[in-house]
PDB file of C-alpha atoms in Angstrom:
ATOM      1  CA  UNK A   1      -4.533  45.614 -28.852  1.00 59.00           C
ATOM      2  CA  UNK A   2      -3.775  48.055 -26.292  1.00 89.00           C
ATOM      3  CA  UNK A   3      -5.404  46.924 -22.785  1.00 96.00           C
ATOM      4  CA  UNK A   4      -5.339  49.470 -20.174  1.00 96.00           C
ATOM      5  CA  UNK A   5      -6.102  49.616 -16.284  1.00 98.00           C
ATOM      6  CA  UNK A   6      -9.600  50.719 -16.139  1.00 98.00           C
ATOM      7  CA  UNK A   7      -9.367  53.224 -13.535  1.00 97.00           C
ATOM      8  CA  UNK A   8     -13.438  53.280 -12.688  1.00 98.00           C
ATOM      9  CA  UNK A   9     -13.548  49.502 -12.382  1.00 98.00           C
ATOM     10  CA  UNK A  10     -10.665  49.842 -10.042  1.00 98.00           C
ATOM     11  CA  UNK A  11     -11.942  52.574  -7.844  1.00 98.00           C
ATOM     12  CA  UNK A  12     -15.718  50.445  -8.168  1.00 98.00           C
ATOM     13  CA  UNK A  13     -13.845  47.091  -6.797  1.00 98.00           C
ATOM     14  CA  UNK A  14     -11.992  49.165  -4.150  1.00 97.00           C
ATOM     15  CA  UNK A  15     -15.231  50.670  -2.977  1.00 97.00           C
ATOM     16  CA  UNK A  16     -17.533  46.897  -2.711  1.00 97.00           C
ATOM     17  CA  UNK A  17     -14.157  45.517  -1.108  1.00 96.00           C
ATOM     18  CA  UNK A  18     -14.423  48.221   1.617  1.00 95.00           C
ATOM     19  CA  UNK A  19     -18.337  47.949   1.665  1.00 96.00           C
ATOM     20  CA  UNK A  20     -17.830  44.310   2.696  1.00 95.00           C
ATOM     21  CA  UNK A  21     -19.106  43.026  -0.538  1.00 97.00           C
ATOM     22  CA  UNK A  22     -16.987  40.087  -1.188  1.00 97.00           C
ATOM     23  CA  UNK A  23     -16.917  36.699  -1.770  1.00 96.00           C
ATOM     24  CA  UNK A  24     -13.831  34.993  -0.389  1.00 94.00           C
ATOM     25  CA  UNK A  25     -13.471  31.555  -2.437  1.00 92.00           C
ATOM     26  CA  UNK A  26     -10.184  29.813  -3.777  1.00 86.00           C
ATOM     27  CA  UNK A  27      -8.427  30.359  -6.874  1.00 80.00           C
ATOM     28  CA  UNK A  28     -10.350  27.500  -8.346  1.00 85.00           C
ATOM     29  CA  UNK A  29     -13.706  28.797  -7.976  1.00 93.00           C
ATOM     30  CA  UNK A  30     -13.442  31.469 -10.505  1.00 94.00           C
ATOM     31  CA  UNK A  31     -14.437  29.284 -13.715  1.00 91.00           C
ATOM     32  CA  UNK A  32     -18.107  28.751 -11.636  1.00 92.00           C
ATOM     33  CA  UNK A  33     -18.365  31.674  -9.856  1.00 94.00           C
ATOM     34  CA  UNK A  34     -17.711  34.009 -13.324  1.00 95.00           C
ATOM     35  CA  UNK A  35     -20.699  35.894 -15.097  1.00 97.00           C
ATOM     36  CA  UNK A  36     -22.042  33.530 -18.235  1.00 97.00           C
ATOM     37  CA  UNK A  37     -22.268  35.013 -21.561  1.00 97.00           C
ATOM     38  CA  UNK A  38     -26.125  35.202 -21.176  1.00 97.00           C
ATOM     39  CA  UNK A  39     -25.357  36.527 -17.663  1.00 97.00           C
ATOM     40  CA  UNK A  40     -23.424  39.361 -19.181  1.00 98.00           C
ATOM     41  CA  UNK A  41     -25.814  39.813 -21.903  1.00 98.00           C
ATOM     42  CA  UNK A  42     -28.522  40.300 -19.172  1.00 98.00           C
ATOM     43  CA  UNK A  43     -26.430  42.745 -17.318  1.00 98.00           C
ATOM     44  CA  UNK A  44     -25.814  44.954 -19.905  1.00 98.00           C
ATOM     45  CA  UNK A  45     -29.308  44.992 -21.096  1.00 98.00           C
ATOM     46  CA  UNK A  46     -30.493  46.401 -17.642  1.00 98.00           C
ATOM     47  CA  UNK A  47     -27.440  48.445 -16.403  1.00 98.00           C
ATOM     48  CA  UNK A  48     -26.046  49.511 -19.822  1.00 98.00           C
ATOM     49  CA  UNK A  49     -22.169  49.362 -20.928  1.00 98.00           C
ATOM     50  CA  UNK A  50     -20.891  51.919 -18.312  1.00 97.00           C
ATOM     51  CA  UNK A  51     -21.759  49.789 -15.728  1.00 98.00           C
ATOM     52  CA  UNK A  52     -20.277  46.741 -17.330  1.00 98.00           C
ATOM     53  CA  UNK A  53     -17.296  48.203 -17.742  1.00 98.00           C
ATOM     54  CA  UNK A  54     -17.190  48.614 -13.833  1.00 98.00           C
ATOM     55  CA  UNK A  55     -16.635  45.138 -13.578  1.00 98.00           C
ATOM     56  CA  UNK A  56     -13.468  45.023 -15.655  1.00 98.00           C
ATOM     57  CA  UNK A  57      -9.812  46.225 -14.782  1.00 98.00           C
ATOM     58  CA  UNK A  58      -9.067  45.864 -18.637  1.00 98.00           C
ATOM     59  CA  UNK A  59      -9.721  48.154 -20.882  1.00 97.00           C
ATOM     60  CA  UNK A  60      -9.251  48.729 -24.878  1.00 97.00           C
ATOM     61  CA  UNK A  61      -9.604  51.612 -26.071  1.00 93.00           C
ATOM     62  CA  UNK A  62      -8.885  51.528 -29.716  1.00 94.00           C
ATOM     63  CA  UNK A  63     -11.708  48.639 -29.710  1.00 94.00           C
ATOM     64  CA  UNK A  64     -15.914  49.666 -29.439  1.00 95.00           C
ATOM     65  CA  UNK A  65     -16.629  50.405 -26.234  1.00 95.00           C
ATOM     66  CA  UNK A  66     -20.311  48.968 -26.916  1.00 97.00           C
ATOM     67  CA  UNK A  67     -18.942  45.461 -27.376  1.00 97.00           C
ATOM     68  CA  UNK A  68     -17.447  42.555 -24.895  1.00 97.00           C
ATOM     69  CA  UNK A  69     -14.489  43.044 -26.849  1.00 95.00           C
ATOM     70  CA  UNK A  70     -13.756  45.789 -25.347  1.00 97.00           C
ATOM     71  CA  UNK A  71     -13.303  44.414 -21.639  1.00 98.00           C
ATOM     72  CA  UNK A  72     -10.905  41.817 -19.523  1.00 97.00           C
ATOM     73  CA  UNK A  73     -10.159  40.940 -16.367  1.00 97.00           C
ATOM     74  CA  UNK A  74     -13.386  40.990 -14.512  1.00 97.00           C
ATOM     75  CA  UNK A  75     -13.062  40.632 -11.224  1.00 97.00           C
ATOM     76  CA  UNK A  76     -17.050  39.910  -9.831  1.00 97.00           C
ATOM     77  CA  UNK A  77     -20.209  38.764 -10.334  1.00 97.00           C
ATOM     78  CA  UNK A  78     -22.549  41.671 -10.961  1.00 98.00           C
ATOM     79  CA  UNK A  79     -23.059  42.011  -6.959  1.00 97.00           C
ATOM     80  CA  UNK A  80     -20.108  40.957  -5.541  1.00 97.00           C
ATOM     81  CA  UNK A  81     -16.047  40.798  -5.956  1.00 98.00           C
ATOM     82  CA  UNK A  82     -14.727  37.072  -5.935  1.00 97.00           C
ATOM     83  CA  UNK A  83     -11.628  36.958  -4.498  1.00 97.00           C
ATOM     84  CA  UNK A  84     -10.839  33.858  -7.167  1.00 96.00           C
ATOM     85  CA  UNK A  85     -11.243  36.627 -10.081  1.00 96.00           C
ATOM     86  CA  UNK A  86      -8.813  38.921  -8.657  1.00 97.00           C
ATOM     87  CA  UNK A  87      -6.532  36.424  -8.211  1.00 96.00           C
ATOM     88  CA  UNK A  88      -7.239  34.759 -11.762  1.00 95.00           C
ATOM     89  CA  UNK A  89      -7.083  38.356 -13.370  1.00 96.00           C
ATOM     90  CA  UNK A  90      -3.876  38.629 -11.646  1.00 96.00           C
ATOM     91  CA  UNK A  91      -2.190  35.683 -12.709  1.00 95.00           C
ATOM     92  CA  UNK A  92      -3.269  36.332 -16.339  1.00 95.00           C
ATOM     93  CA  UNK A  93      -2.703  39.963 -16.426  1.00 96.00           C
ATOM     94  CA  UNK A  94       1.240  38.763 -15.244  1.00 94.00           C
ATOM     95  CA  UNK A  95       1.507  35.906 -18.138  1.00 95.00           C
ATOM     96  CA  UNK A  96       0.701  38.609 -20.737  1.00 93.00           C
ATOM     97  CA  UNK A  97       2.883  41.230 -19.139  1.00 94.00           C
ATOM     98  CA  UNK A  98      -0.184  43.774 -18.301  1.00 96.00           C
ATOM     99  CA  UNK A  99       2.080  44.840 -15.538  1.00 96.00           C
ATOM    100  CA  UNK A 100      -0.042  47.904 -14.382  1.00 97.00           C
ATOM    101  CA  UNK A 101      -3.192  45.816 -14.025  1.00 98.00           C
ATOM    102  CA  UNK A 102      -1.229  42.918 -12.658  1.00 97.00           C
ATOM    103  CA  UNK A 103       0.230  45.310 -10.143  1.00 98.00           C
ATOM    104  CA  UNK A 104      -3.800  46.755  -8.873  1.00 98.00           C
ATOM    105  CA  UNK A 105      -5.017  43.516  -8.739  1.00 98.00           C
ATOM    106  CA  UNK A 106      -2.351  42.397  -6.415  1.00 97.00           C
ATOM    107  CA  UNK A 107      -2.996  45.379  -4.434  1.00 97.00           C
ATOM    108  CA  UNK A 108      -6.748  44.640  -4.204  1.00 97.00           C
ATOM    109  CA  UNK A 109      -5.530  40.840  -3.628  1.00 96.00           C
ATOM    110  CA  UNK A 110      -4.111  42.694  -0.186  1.00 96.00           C
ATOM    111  CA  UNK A 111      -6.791  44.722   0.360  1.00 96.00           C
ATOM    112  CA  UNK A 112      -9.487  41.678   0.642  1.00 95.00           C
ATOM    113  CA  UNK A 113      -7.377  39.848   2.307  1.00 93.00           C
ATOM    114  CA  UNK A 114      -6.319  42.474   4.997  1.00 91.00           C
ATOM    115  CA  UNK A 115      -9.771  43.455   5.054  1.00 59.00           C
ATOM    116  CA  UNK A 116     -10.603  39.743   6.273  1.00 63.00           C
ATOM    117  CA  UNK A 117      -7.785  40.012   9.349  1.00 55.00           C
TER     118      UNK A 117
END
């Protein structure tokens, strides 16, 4: 498994951060605030796999690109980024030693939260 930043989904997250589209909840709000499987399944049914890539800083590329598989560390809803995803991805990306998306998430991390100032 080789999981790489997802350099779309990172530009995408940048852009709704600067657009003002964020949620700003705690750490602990990411296991209710994350996308369902039938959620995701939805999502991809009506916006198609490009777009639901968007929503992930992960990224495997020796793995379908048509499948969930595929994808990790999402960081939003569909509409919105959650500020507990970034920091969840974060923390996760770290404990598995994905330093280069460990590294953009902090940086969005910042960029939310200097946004908010």
């Amino acid at each position: 498994m080789a999981i790489e930043l997802n350099q779309p989904a990172l530009k995408h997250a940048r852009a709704l951060v600067r657009d003002g589209k964020v949620v700003r909840d705690d750490r602990d709000a990411w296991s209710e605030a994350a996308p369902t499987p039938d959620e995701e399944n939805a999502f991809i049914e009506r916006e198609g796999w490009t777009e639901y890539s968007h929503w992930h800083l992960g990224i495997d590329k020796s793995v379908d690109r048509q499948t969930k598989g595929a994808y990790s560390f999402p960081f939003g809803d569909f509409r919105k980024v959650h500020r507990s995803g970034v920091i969840s991805g974060e923390s996760r990306a770290g404990q598995y030693d994905h330093d280069e998306i460990r590294d953009a998430l902090k940086a969005l991390l910042d960029l939310i939260d200097q946004d908010e100032s």
